[in-house]
PDB file of C-alpha atoms in Angstrom:
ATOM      1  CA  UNK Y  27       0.000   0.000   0.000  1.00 78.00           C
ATOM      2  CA  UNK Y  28       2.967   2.380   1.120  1.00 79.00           C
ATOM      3  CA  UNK Y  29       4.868   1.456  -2.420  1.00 77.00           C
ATOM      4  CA  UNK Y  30       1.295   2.078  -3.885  1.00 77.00           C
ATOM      5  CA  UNK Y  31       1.174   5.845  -2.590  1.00 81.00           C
ATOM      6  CA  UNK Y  32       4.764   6.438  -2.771  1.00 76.00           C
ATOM      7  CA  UNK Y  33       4.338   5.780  -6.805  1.00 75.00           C
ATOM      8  CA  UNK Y  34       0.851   8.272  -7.024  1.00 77.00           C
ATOM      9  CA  UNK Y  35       2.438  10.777  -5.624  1.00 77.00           C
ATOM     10  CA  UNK Y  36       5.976  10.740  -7.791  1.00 72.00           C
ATOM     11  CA  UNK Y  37       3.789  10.311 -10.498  1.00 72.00           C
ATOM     12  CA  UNK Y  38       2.016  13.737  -9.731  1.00 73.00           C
ATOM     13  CA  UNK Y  39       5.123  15.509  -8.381  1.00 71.00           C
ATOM     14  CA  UNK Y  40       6.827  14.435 -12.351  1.00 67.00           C
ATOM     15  CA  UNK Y  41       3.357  15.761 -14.396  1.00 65.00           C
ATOM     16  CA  UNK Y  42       3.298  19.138 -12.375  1.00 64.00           C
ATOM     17  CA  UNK Y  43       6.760  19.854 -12.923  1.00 63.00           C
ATOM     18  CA  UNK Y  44       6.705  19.006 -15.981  1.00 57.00           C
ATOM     19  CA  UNK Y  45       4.283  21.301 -17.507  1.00 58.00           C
ATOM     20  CA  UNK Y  46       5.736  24.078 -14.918  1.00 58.00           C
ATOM     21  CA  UNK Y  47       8.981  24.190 -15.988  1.00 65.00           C
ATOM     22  CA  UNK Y  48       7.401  24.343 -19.431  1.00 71.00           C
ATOM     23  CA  UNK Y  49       5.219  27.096 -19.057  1.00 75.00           C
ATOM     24  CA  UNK Y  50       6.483  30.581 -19.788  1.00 85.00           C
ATOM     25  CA  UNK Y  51       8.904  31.531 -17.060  1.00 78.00           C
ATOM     26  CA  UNK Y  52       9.266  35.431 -18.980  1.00 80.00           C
ATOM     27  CA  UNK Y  53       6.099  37.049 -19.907  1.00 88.00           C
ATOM     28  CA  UNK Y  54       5.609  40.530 -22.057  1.00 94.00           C
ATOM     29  CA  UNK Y  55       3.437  42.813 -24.047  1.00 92.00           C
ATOM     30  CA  UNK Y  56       2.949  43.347 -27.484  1.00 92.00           C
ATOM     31  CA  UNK Y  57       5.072  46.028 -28.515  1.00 91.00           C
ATOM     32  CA  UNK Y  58       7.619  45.286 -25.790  1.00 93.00           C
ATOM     33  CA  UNK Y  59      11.522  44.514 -25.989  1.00 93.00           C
ATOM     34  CA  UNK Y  60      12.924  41.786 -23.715  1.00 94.00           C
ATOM     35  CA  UNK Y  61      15.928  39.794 -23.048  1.00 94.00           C
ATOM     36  CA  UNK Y  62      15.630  36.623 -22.632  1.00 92.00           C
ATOM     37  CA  UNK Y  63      18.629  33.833 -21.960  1.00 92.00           C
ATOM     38  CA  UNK Y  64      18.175  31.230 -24.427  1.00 91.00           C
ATOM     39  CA  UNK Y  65      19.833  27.524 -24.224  1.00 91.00           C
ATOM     40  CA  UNK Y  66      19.089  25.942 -27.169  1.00 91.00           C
ATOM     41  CA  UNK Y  67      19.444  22.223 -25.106  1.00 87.00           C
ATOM     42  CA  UNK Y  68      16.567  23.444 -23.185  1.00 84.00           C
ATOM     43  CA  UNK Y  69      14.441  23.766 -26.752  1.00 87.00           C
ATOM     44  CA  UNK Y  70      12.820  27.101 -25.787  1.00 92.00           C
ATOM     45  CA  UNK Y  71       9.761  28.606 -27.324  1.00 91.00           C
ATOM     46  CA  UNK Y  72       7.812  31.188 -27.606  1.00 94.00           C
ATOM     47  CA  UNK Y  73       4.130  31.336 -26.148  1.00 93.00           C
ATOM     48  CA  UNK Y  74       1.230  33.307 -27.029  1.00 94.00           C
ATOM     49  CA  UNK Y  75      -2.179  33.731 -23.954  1.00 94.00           C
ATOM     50  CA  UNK Y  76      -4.996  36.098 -26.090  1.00 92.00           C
ATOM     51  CA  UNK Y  77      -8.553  35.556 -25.621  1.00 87.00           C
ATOM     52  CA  UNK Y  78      -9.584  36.452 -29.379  1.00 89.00           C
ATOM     53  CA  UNK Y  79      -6.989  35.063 -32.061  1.00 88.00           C
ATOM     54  CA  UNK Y  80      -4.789  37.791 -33.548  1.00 91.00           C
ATOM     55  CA  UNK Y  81      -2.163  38.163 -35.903  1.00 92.00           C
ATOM     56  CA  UNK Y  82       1.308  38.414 -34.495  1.00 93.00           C
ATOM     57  CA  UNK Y  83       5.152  38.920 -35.973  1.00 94.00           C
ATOM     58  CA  UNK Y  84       8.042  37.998 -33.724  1.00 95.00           C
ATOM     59  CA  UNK Y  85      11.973  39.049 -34.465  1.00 95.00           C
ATOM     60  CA  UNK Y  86      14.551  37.865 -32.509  1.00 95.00           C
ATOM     61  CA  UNK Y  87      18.134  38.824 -32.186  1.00 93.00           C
ATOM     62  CA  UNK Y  88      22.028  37.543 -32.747  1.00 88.00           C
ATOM     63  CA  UNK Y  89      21.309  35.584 -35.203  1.00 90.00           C
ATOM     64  CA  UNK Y  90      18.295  33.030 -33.856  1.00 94.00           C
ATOM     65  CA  UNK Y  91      15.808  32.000 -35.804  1.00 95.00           C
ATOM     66  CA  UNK Y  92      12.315  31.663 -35.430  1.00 95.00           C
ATOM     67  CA  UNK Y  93      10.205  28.634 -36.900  1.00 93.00           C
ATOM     68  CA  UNK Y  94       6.361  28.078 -36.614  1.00 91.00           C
ATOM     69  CA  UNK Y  95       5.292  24.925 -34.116  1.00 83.00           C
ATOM     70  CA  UNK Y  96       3.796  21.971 -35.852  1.00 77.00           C
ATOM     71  CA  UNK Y  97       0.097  21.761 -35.291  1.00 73.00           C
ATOM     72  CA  UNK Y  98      -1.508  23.100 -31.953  1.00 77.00           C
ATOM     73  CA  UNK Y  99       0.376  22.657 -28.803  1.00 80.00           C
ATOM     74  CA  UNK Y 100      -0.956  24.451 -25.544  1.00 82.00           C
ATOM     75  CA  UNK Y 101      -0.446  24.330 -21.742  1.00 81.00           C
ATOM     76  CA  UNK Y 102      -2.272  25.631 -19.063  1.00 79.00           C
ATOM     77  CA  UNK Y 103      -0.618  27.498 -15.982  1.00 76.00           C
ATOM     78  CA  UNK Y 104      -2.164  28.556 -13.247  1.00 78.00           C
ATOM     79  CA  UNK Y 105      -5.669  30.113 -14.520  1.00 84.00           C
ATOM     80  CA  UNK Y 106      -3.234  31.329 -17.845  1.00 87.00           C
ATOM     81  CA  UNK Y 107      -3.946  29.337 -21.226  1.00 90.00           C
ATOM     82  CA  UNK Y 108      -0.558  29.510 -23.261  1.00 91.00           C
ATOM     83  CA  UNK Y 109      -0.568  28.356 -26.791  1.00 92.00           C
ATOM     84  CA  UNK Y 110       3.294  27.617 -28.196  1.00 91.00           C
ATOM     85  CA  UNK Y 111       3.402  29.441 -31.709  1.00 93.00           C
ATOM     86  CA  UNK Y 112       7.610  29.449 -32.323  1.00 94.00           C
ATOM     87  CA  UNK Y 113      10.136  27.776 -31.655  1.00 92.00           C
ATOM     88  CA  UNK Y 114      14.120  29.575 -31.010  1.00 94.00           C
ATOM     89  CA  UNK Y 115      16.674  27.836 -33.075  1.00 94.00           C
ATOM     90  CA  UNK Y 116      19.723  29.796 -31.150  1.00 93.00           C
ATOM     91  CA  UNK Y 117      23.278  29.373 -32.607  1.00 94.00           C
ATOM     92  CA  UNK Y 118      24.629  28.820 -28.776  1.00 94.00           C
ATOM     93  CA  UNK Y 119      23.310  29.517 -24.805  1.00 94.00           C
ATOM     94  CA  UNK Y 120      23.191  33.378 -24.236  1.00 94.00           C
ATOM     95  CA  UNK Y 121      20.951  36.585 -24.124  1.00 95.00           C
ATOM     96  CA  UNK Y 122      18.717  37.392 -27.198  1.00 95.00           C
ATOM     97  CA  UNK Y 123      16.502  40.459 -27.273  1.00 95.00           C
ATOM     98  CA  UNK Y 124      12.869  39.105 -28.502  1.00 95.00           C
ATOM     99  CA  UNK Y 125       9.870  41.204 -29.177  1.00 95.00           C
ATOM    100  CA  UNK Y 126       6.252  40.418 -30.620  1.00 94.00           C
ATOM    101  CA  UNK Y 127       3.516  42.580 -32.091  1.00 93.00           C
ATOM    102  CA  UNK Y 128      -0.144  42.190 -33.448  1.00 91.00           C
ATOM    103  CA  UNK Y 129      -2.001  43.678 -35.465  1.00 85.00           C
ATOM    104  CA  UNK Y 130      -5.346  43.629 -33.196  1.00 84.00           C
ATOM    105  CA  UNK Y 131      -5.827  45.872 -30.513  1.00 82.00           C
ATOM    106  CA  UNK Y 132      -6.158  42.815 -27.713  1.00 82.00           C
ATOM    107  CA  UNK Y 133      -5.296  41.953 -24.531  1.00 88.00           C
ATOM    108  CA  UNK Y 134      -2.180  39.806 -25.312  1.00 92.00           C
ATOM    109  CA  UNK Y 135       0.620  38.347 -23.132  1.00 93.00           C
ATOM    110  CA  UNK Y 136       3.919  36.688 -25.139  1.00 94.00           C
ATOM    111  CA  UNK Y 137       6.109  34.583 -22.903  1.00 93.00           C
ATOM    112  CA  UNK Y 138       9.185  32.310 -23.527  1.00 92.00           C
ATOM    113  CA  UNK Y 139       9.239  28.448 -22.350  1.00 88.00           C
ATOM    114  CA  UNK Y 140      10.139  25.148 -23.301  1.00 85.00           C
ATOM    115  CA  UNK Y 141       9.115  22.883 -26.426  1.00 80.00           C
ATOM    116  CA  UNK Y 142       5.988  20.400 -25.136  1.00 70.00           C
ATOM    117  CA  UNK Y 143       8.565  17.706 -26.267  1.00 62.00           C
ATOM    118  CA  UNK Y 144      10.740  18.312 -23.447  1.00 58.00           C
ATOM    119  CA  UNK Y 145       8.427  17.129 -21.227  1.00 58.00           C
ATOM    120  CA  UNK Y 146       8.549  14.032 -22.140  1.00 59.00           C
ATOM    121  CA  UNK Y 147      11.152  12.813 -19.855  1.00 63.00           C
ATOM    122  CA  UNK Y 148       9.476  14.319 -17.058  1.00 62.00           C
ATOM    123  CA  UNK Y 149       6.029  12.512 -18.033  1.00 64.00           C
ATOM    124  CA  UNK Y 150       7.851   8.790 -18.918  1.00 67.00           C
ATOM    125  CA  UNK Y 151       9.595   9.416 -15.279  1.00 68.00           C
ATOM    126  CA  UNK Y 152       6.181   9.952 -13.585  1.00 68.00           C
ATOM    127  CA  UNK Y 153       4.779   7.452 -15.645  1.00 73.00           C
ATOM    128  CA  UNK Y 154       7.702   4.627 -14.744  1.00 73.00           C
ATOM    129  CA  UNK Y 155       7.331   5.472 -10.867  1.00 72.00           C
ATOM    130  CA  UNK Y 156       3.248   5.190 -11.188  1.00 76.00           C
ATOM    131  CA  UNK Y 157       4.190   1.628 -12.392  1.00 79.00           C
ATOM    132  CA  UNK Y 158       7.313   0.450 -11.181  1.00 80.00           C
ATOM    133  CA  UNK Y 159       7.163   1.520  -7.288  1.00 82.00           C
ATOM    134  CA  UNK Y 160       3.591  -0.334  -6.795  1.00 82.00           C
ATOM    135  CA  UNK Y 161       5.318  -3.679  -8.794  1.00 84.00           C
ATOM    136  CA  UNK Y 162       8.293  -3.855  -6.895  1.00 84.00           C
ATOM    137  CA  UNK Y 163       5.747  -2.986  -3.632  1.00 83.00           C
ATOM    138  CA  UNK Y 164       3.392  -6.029  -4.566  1.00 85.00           C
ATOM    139  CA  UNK Y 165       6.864  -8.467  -5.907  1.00 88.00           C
ATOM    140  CA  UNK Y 166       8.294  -7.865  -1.995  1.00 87.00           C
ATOM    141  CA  UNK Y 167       4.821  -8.537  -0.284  1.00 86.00           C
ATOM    142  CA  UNK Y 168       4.879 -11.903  -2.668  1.00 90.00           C
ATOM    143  CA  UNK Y 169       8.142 -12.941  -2.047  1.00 92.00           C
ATOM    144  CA  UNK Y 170       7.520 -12.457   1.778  1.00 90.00           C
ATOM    145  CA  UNK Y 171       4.654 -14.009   2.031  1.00 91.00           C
ATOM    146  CA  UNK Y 172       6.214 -17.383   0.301  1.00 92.00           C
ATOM    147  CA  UNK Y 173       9.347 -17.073   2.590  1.00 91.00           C
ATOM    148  CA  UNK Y 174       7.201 -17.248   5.624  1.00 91.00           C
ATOM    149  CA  UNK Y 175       4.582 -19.660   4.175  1.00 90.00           C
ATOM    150  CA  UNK Y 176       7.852 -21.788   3.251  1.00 90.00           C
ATOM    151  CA  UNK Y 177       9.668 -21.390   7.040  1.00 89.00           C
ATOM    152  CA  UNK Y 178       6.312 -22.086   8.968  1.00 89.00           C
ATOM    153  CA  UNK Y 179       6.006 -25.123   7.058  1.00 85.00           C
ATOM    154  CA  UNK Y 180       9.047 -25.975   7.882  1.00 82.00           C
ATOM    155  CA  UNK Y 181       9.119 -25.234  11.606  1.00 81.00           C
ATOM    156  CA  UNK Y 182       5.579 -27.472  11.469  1.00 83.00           C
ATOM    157  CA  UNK Y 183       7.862 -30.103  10.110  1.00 81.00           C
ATOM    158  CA  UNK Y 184      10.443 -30.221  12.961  1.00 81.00           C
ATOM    159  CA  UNK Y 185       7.380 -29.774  15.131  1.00 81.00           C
ATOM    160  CA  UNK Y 186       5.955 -32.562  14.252  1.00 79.00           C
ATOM    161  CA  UNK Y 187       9.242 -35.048  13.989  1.00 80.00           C
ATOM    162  CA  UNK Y 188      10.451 -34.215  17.582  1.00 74.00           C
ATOM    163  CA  UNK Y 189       7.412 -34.323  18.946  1.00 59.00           C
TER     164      UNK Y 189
END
């Protein structure tokens, strides 16, 4: 039961983190300038939260590149809805000014994260505790219960000879 828990709760602690430490860290407006440290072995992106859909345009500097994210990816953090739009191809780990505009006047937050695809460790991890800590729970309280079963039987044995 203990190994049982133990598992559900690693398996929780591996999702939440997870999708936290891929949900924009940096937030910013439209129309705003930041600088943002990039690692490209981190496979950052960029993130879009709007309530309406808009058109936006995204340049980024010393020499990254920006590529459109295949199909729809998006993450929820907090009460915050974040839908990944780029990805940041950087040449090597440093500081790179970003900035995004739309078109629309709407209320819309930008923020920089990591790829849903890095998650994936994070998500098989939670997934091989959920699995593995309850087995190796139930494969101890099986091999237990045949070591006593085989010992009483055992001591019966003697029992019954010397008696």
């Amino acid at each position: 039961m203990v190994c049982t828990i133990v598992g559900v709760v690693l398996f929780t602690t591996g999702i939440v983190s997870s999708v936290s430490n891929i949900a924009p860290s940096r937030t910013f407006a439209s129309g705003e300038s930041v600088t943002v440290p990039i690692d490209p072995a981190n496979k950052p992106a960029v993130y879009l939260s709007s309530d309406t859909a808009v058109h936006y345009e995204c340049q980024i500097s010393n020499g990254a590149r920006l590529a459109k994210s295949a199909g729809t990816q998006t993450v929820t953090s907090g009460s915050v809805t974040w839908e990944q739009i780029l990805v940041i191809n950087a040449p090597s780990k440093g500081d790179y000014q970003l900035s995004c505009t739309t078109q629309e006047q709407a209320d819309v937050r930008y923020g920089v994260g990591r790829e849903l695809t890095s998650a994936a460790g994070g998500i098989a991890g939670g997934v091989l505790a959920l699995l593995l800590i309850p087995g190796a729970g139930l494969l101890i309280a099986i091999v237990g219960t045949v070591v006593v079963l085989v010992r009483r039987s055992g001591a019966r044995k003697r029992l019954a000879v010397s008696g």
